[in-house]
Tab-separated table of C-alpha atoms and ligand atoms in Angstrom:
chain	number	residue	atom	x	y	z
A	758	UNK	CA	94.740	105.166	46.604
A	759	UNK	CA	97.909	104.918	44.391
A	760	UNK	CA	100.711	103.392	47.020
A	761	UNK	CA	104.198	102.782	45.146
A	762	UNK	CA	106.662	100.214	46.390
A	763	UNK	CA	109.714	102.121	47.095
A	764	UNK	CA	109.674	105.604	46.147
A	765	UNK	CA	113.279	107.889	47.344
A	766	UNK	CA	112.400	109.917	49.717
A	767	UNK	CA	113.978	113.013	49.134
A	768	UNK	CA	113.670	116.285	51.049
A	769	UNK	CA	114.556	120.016	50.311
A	770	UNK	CA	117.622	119.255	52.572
A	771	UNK	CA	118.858	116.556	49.422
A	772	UNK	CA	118.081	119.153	46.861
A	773	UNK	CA	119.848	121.648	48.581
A	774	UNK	CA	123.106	119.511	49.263
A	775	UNK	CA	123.040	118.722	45.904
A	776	UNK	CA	122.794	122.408	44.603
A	777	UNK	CA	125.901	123.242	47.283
A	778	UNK	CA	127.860	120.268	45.180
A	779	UNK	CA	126.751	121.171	41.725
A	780	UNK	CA	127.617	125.363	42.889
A	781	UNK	CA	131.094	124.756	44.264
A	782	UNK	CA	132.314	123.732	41.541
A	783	UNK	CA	133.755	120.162	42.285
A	784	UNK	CA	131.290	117.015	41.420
A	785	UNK	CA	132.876	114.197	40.976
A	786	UNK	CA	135.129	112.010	43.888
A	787	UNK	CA	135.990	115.086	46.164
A	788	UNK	CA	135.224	116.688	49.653
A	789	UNK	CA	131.605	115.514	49.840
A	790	UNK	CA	132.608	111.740	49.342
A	791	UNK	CA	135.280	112.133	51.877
A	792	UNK	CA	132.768	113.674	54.464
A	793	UNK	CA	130.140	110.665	53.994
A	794	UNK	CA	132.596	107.873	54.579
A	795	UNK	CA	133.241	109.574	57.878
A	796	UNK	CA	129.475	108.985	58.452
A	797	UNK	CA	129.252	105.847	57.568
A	798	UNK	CA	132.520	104.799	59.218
A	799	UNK	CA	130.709	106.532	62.110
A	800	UNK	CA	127.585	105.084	62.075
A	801	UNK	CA	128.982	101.564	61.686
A	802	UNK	CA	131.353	102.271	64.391
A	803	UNK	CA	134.540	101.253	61.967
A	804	UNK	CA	137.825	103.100	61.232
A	805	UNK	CA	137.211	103.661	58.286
A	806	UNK	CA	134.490	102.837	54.938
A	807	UNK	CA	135.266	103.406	51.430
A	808	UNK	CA	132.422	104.608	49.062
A	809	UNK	CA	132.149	103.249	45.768
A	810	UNK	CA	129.513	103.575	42.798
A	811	UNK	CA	127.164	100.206	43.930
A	812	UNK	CA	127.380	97.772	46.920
A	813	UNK	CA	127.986	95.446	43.677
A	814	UNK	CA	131.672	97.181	43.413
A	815	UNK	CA	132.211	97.411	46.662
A	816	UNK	CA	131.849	93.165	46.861
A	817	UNK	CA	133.510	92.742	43.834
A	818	UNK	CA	136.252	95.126	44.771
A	819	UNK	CA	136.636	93.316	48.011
A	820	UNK	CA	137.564	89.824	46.305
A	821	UNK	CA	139.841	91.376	44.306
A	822	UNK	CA	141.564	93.208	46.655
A	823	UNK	CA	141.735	89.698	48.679
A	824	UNK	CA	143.275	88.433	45.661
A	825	UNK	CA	140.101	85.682	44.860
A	826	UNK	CA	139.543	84.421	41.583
A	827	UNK	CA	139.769	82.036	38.762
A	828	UNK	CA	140.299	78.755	39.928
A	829	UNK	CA	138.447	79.308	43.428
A	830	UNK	CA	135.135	78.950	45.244
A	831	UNK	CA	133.269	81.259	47.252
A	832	UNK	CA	129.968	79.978	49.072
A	833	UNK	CA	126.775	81.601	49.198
A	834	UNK	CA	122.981	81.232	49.692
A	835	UNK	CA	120.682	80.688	46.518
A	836	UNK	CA	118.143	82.571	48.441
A	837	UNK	CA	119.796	86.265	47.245
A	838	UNK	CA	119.441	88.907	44.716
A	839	UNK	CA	121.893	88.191	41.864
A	840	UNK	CA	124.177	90.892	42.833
A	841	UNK	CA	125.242	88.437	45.931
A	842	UNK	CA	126.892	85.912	43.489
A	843	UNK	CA	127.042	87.678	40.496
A	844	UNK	CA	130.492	89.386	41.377
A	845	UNK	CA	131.863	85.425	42.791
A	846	UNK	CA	131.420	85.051	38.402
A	847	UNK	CA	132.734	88.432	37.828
A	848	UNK	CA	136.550	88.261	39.531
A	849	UNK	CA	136.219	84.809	38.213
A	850	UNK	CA	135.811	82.646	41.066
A	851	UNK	CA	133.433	79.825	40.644
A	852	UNK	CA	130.063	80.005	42.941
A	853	UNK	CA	128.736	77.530	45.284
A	854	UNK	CA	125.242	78.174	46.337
A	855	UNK	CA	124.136	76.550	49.178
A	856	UNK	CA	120.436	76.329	50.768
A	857	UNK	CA	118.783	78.087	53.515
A	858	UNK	CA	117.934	76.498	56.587
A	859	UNK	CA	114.223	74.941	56.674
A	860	UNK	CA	111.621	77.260	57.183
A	861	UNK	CA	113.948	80.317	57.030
A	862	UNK	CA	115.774	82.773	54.723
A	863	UNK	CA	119.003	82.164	56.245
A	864	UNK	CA	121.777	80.299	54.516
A	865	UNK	CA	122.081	76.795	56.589
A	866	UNK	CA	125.463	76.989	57.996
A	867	UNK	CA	125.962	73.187	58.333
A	868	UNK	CA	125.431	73.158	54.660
A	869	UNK	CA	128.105	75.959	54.191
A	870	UNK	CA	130.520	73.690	55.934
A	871	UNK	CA	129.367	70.805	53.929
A	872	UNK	CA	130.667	73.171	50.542
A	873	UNK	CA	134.067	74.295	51.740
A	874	UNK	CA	136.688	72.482	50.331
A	875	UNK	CA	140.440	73.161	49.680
A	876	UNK	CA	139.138	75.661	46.899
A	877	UNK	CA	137.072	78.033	49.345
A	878	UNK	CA	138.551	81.558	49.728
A	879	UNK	CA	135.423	83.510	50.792
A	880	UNK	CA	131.124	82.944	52.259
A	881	UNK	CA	128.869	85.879	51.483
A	882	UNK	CA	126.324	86.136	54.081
A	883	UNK	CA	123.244	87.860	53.055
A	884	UNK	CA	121.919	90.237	55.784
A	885	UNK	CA	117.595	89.676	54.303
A	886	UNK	CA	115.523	92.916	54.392
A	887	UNK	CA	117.514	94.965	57.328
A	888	UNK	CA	118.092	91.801	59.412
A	889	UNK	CA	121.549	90.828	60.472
A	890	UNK	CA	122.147	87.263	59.577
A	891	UNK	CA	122.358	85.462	62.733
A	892	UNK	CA	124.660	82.765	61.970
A	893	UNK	CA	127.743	85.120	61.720
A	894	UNK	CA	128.853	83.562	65.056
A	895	UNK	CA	128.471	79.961	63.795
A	896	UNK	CA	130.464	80.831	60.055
A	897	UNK	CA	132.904	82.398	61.974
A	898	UNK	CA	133.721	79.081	63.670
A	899	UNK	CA	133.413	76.985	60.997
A	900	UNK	CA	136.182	79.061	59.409
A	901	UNK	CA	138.355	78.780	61.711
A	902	UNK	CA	137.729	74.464	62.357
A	903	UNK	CA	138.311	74.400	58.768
A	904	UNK	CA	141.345	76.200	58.722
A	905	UNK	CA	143.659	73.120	57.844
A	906	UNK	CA	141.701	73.044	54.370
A	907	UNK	CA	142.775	76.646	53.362
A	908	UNK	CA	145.333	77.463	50.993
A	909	UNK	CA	146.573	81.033	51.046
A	910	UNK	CA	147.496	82.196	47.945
A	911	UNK	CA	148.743	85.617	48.631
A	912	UNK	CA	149.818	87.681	51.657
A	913	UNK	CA	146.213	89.018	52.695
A	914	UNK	CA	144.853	85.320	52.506
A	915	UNK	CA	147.834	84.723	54.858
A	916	UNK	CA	147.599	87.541	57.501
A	917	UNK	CA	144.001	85.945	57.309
A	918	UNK	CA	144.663	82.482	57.496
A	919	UNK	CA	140.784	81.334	56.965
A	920	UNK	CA	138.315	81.243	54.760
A	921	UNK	CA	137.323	85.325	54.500
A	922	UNK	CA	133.361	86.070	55.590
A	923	UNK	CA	131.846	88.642	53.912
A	924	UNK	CA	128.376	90.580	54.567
A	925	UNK	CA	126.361	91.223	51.804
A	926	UNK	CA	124.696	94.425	53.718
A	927	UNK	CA	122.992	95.819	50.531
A	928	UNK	CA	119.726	96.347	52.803
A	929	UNK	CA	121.139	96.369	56.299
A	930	UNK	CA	122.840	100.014	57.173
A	931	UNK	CA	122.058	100.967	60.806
A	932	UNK	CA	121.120	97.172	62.048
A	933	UNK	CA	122.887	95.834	65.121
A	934	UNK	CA	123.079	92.666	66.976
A	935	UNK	CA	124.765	91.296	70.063
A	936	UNK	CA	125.677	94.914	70.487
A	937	UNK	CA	127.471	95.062	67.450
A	938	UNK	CA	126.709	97.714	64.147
A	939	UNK	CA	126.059	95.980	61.003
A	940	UNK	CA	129.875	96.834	59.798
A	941	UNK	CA	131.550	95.629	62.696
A	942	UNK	CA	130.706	91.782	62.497
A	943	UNK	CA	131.779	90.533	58.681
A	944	UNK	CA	135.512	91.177	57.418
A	945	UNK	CA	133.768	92.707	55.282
A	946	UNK	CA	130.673	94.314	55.033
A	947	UNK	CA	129.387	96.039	51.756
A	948	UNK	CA	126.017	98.381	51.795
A	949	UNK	CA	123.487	99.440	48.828
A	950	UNK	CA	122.426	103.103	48.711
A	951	UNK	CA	120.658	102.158	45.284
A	952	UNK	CA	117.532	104.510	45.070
A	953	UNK	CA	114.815	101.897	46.987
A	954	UNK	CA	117.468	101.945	50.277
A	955	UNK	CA	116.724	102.973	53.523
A	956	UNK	CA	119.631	105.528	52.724
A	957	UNK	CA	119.796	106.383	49.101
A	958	UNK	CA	122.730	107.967	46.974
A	959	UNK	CA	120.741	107.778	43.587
A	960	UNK	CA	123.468	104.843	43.237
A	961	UNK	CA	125.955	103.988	45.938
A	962	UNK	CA	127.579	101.804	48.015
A	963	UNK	CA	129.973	101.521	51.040
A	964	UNK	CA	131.890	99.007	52.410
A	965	UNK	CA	133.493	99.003	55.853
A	966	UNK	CA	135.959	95.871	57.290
A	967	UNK	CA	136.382	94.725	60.967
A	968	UNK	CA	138.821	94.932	63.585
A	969	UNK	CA	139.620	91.120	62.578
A	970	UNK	CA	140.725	92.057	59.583
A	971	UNK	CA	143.177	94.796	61.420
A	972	UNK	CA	143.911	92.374	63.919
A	973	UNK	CA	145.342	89.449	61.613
A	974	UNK	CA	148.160	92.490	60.372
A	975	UNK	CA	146.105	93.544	56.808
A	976	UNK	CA	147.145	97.352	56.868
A	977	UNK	CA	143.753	99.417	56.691
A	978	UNK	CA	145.420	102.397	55.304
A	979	UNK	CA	147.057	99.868	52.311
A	980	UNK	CA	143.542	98.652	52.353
A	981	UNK	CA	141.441	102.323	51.449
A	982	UNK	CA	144.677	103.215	49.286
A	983	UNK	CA	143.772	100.243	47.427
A	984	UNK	CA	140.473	100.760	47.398
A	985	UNK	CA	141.249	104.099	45.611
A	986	UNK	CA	143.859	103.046	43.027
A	987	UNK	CA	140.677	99.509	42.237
A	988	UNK	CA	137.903	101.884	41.640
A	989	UNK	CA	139.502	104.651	39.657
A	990	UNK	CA	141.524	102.942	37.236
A	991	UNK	CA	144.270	102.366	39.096
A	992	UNK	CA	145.585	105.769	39.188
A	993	UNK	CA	148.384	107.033	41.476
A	994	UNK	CA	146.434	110.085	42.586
A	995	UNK	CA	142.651	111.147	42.135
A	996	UNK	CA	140.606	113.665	40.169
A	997	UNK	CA	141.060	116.608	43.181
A	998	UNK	CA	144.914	115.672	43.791
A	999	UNK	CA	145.824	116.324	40.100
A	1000	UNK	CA	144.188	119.650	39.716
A	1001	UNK	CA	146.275	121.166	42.300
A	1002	UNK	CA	148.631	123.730	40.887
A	1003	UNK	CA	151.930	121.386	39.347
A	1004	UNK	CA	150.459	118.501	40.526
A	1005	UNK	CA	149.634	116.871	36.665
A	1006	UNK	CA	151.452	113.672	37.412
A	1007	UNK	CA	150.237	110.336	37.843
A	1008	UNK	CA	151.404	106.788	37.270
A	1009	UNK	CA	148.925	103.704	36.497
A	1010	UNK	CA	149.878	101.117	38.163
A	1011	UNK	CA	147.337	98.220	36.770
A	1012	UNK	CA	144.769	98.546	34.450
A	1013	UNK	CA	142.342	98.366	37.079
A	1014	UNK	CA	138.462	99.323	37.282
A	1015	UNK	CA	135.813	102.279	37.666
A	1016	UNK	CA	133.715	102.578	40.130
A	1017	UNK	CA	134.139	105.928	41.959
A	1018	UNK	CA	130.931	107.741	43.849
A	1019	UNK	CA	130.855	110.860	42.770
A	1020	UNK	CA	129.922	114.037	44.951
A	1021	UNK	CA	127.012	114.412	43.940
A	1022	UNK	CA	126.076	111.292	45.253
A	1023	UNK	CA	127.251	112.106	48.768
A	1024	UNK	CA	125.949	115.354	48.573
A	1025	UNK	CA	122.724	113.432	48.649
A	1026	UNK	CA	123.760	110.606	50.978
A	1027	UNK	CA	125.077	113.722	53.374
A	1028	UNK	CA	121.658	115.021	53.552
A	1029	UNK	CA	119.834	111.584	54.008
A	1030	UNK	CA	122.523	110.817	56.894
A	1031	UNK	CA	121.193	113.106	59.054
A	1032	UNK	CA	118.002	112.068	58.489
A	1033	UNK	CA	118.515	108.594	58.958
A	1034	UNK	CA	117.595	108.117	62.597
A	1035	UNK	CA	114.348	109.165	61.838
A	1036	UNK	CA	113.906	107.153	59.013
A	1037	UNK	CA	115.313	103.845	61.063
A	1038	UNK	CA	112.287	105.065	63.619
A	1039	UNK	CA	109.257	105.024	61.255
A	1040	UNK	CA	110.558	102.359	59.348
A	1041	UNK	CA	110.440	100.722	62.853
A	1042	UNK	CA	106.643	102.245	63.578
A	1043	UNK	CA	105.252	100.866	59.888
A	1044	UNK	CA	106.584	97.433	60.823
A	1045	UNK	CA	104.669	97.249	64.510
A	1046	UNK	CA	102.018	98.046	62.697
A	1047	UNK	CA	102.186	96.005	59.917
A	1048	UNK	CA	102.913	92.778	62.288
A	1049	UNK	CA	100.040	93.804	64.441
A	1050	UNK	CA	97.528	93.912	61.632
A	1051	UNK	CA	99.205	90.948	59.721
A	1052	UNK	CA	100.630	88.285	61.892
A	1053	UNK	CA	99.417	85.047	62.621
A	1054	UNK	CA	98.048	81.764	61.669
A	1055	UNK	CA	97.567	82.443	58.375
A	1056	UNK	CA	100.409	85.183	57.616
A	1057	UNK	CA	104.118	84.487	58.734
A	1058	UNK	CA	106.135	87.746	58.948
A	1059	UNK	CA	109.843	88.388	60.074
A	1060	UNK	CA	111.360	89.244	63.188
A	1061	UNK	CA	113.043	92.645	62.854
A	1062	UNK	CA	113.049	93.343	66.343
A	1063	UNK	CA	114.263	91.423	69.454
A	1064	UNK	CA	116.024	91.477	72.930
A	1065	UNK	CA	119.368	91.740	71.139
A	1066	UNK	CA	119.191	92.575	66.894
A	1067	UNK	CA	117.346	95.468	65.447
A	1068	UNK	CA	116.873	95.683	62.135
A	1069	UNK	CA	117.230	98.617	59.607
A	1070	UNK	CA	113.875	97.637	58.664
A	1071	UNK	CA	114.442	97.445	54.626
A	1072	UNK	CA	111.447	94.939	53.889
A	1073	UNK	CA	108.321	93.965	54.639
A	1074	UNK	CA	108.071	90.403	53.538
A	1075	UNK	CA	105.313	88.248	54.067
A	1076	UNK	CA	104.359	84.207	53.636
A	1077	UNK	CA	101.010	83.520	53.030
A	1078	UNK	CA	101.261	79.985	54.717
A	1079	UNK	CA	99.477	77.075	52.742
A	1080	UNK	CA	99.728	79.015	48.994
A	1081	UNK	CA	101.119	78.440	45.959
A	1082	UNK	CA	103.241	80.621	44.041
A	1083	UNK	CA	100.455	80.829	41.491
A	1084	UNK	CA	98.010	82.340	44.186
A	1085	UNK	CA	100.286	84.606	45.691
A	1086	UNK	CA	100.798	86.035	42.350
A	1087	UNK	CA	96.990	86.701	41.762
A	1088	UNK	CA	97.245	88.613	45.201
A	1089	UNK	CA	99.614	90.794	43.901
A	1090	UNK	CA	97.508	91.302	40.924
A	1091	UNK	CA	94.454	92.247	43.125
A	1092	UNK	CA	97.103	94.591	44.811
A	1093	UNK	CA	97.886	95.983	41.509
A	1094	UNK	CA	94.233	96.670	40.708
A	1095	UNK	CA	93.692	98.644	43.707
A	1096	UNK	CA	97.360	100.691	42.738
A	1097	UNK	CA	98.930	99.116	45.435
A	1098	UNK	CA	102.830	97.580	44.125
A	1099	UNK	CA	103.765	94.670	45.995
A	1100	UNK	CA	107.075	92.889	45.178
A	1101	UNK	CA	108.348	89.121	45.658
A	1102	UNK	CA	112.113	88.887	46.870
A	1103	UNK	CA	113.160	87.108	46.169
A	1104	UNK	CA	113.320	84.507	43.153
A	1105	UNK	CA	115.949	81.927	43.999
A	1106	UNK	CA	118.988	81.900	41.987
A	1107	UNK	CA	118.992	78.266	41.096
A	1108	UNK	CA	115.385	79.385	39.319
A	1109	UNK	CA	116.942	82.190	37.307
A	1110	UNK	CA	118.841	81.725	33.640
A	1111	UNK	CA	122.020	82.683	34.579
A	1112	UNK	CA	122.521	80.707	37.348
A	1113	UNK	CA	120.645	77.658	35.453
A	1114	UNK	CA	123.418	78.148	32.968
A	1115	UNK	CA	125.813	77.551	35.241
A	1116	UNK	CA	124.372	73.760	36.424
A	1117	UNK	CA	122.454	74.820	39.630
A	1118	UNK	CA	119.090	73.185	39.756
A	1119	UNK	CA	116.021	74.712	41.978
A	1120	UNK	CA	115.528	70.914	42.875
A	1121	UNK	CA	118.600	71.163	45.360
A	1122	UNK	CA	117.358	73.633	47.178
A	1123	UNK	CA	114.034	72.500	48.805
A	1124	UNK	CA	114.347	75.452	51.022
A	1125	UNK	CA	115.082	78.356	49.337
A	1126	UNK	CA	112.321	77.175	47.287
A	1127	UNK	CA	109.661	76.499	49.910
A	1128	UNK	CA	110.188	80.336	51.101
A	1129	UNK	CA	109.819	81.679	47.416
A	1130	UNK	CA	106.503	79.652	46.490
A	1131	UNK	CA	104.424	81.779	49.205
A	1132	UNK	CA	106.408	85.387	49.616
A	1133	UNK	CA	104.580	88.555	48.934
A	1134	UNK	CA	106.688	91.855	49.936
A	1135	UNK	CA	104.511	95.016	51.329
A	1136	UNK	CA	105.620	98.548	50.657
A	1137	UNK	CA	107.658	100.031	53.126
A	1138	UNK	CA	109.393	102.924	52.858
A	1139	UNK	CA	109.376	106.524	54.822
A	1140	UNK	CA	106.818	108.387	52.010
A	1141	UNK	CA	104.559	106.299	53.390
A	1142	UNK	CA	101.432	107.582	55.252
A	1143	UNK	CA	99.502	105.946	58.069
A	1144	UNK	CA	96.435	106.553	55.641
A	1145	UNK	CA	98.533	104.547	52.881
A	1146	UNK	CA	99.540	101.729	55.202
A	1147	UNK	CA	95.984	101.043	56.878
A	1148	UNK	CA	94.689	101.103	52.475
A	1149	UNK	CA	97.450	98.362	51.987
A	1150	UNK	CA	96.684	96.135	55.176
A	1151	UNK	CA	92.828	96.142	54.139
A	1152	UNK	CA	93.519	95.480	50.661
A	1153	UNK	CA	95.869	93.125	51.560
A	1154	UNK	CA	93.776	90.886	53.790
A	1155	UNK	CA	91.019	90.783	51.683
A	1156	UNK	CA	92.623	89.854	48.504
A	1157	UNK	CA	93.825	86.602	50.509
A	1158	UNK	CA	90.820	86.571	52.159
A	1159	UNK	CA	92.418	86.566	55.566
B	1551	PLP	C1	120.700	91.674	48.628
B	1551	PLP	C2	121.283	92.669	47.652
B	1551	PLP	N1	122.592	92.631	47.395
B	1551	PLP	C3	123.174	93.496	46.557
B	1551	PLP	C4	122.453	94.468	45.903
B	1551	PLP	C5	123.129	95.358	44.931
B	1551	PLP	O1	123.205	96.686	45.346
B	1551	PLP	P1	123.705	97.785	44.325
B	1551	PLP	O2	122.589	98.057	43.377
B	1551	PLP	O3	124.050	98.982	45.170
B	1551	PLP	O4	124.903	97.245	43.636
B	1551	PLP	C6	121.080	94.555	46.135
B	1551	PLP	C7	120.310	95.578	45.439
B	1551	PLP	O5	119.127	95.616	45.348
B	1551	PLP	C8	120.480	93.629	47.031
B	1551	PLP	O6	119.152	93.668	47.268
């Protein structure tokens, strides 16, 4: 039985959408893109989000519209996809990767606070597979003790005053915790609708910011206008603005980036957004199952679910506890055999040549690297059929003869 890893799930409803977009005649940044930031500002219970082309813009946007760059330091976890740190290098900050905390995927906080140092502007939280980081709290505190070390270096960093936390949200729309939407916590919070999401635009992101970020006086009207003129070249008015009648005339005012979604995209991330509560609840229903069937001595799982976080249920990963890296991987081989993808996630940056490169060394990160050596990932995704999941759970446990 052929089970894929992450396949889109797309319905007549997308298709259709998308053939309303493509029909009326306007497919690029328009109506449609308006209408889906009012979802997602909706479903994150924000004022407002901004959609962009990736959750990679949206981050990288977000430093630059908080003025970070060459010449300062943003923290984050080595245990991340590249995307996390890869836009630190892009605005031209330098990185600082830090480890997770033992026996977990979440950055250590007390080693965060060990990294900040007059240089910090900005942490990246990651929030792993759907979960919510649960140290938001803790970084939030530690920003604010080590506010004596900041040195604003424009007005936003001022209104701020502290180091700026940021959630890397790539797999995370629709989570909660402490009563709080994923989008509500982080200044900023940026989300992935890249084709594997719980949520897919083809390509996509959104990014929402928090009542924090209101609250210290940083406008969020300035904030979506410069949004706008960052991902669309820095253009006085959009695509839609200048085609009305005698309206030709625009002013650059930087020569600033491109990154817009286009409506096409949100005609499909309109579609999926009314799906999505039903996607959140058998995402939900494949992970009982899968912890039910899976958990235990041998297998460690995560917790998506408890008395006050729910995840958006994005991964399945699993820790085959005792293995090496080297077994794991002839798991997934024996996986493969039976047409059953599997995934690891993720390598730590530290282990990757880019981030080598750059002078970080696995060797510091004990951690990180103790999570990696065992991790397989299960498919999990809402094409998936009872029938498909029970195949993967047998396979499963008896190519680690569990
Ligand atoms: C943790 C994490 N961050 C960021 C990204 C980047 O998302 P995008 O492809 O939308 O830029 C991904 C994508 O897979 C991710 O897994």
């Amino acid at each position: 039985m052929k089970v894929p890893f992450s396949p889109p799930d797309i319905t007549e409803q997308e298709i259709e959408e998308v053939a309303a977009a493509l029909r009326s005649g306007w497919i690029t940044t328009g109506p449609r893109t308006k209408e889906f930031e009012r979802g997602i500002a909706a479903l994150c219970r924000t004022k407002q989000a901004v959609c962009l082309g990736s959750a990679t813009a949206c981050m990288e946007m977000a430093l630059r519209l908080m003025g970070i760059g060459p010449g300062d330091e943003v923290i984050t976890t080595a245990y991340t996809y590249t995307a996390t740190c890869s836009v630190i290098c892009h605005v031209g900050a330098a990185p600082v990767l830090v480890d997770t905390l033992p026996g977990s995927y979440e950055m250590d906080p007390s080693a965060v606070e060990r990294a900040i140092t007059e240089k910090t502007k900005a942490v990246i939280c990651v929030d792993l597979a759907g979960i919510i980081y649960s140290a938001y709290d803790e970084i939030f505190r530690i920003a604010e003790e080590k506010k004596g070390l900041f040195r604003p270096a424009n007005e936003r960093q001022q209104a701020l005053g502290r180091i700026l936390v940021m959630a890397d949200a790539a797999h995370a729309l629709g989570a909660s915790r402490d009563g709080k939407m994923s989008g509500q916590i982080a200044d900023f919070t940026c989300f992935s609708f890249h084709a594997v999401k719980n949520l897919t635009t083809a390509e996509g992101g959104a990014v929402t910011w928090s009542e924090a970020v209101e609250n210290a006086g940083i406008d969020s009207g300035e904030l979506y206008r410069d949004y706008m003129l960052y991902s669309l070249h820095g253009q006085s008015k959009d695509a839609l603005e200048k085609t009305r009648a005698g309206a030709w005339e625009y002013d650059i005012v930087a020569p600033l980036y491109k990154c817009n979604m286009t409506d096409l995209q949100a005609a499909i991330g309109l579609a999926q957004m009314k799906r999505y509560d039903g996607i959140l609840r058998r995402r939900k229903e494949l992970i009982e199952r899968y912890d039910a069937a899976l958990k235990g001595d041998q297998t460690d799982v995560l917790g998506h679910y408890g008395d006050t976080w729910q995840s958006s249920g994005h991964l399945y990963l699993t820790r085959l506890k005792g293995r090496t890296r080297e077994e794991c991987n002839r798991i997934i081989e024996k996986l493969a055999e039976q047409e059953v993808a599997s995934n690891v996630h993720y390598k730590p940056l530290p282990m990757l040549t880019a981030y080598r490169n750059l002078g970080f060394d696995i060797g510091d990160y004990p951690n990180a690297y103790a999570q990696f050596e065992n991790e397989i990932t299960l498919p999990l995704h809402t094409c998936l059929t009872d029938e498909q999941q029970e195949f993967v759970i047998e396979v499963y446990k008896k190519a680690a003869g569990i």
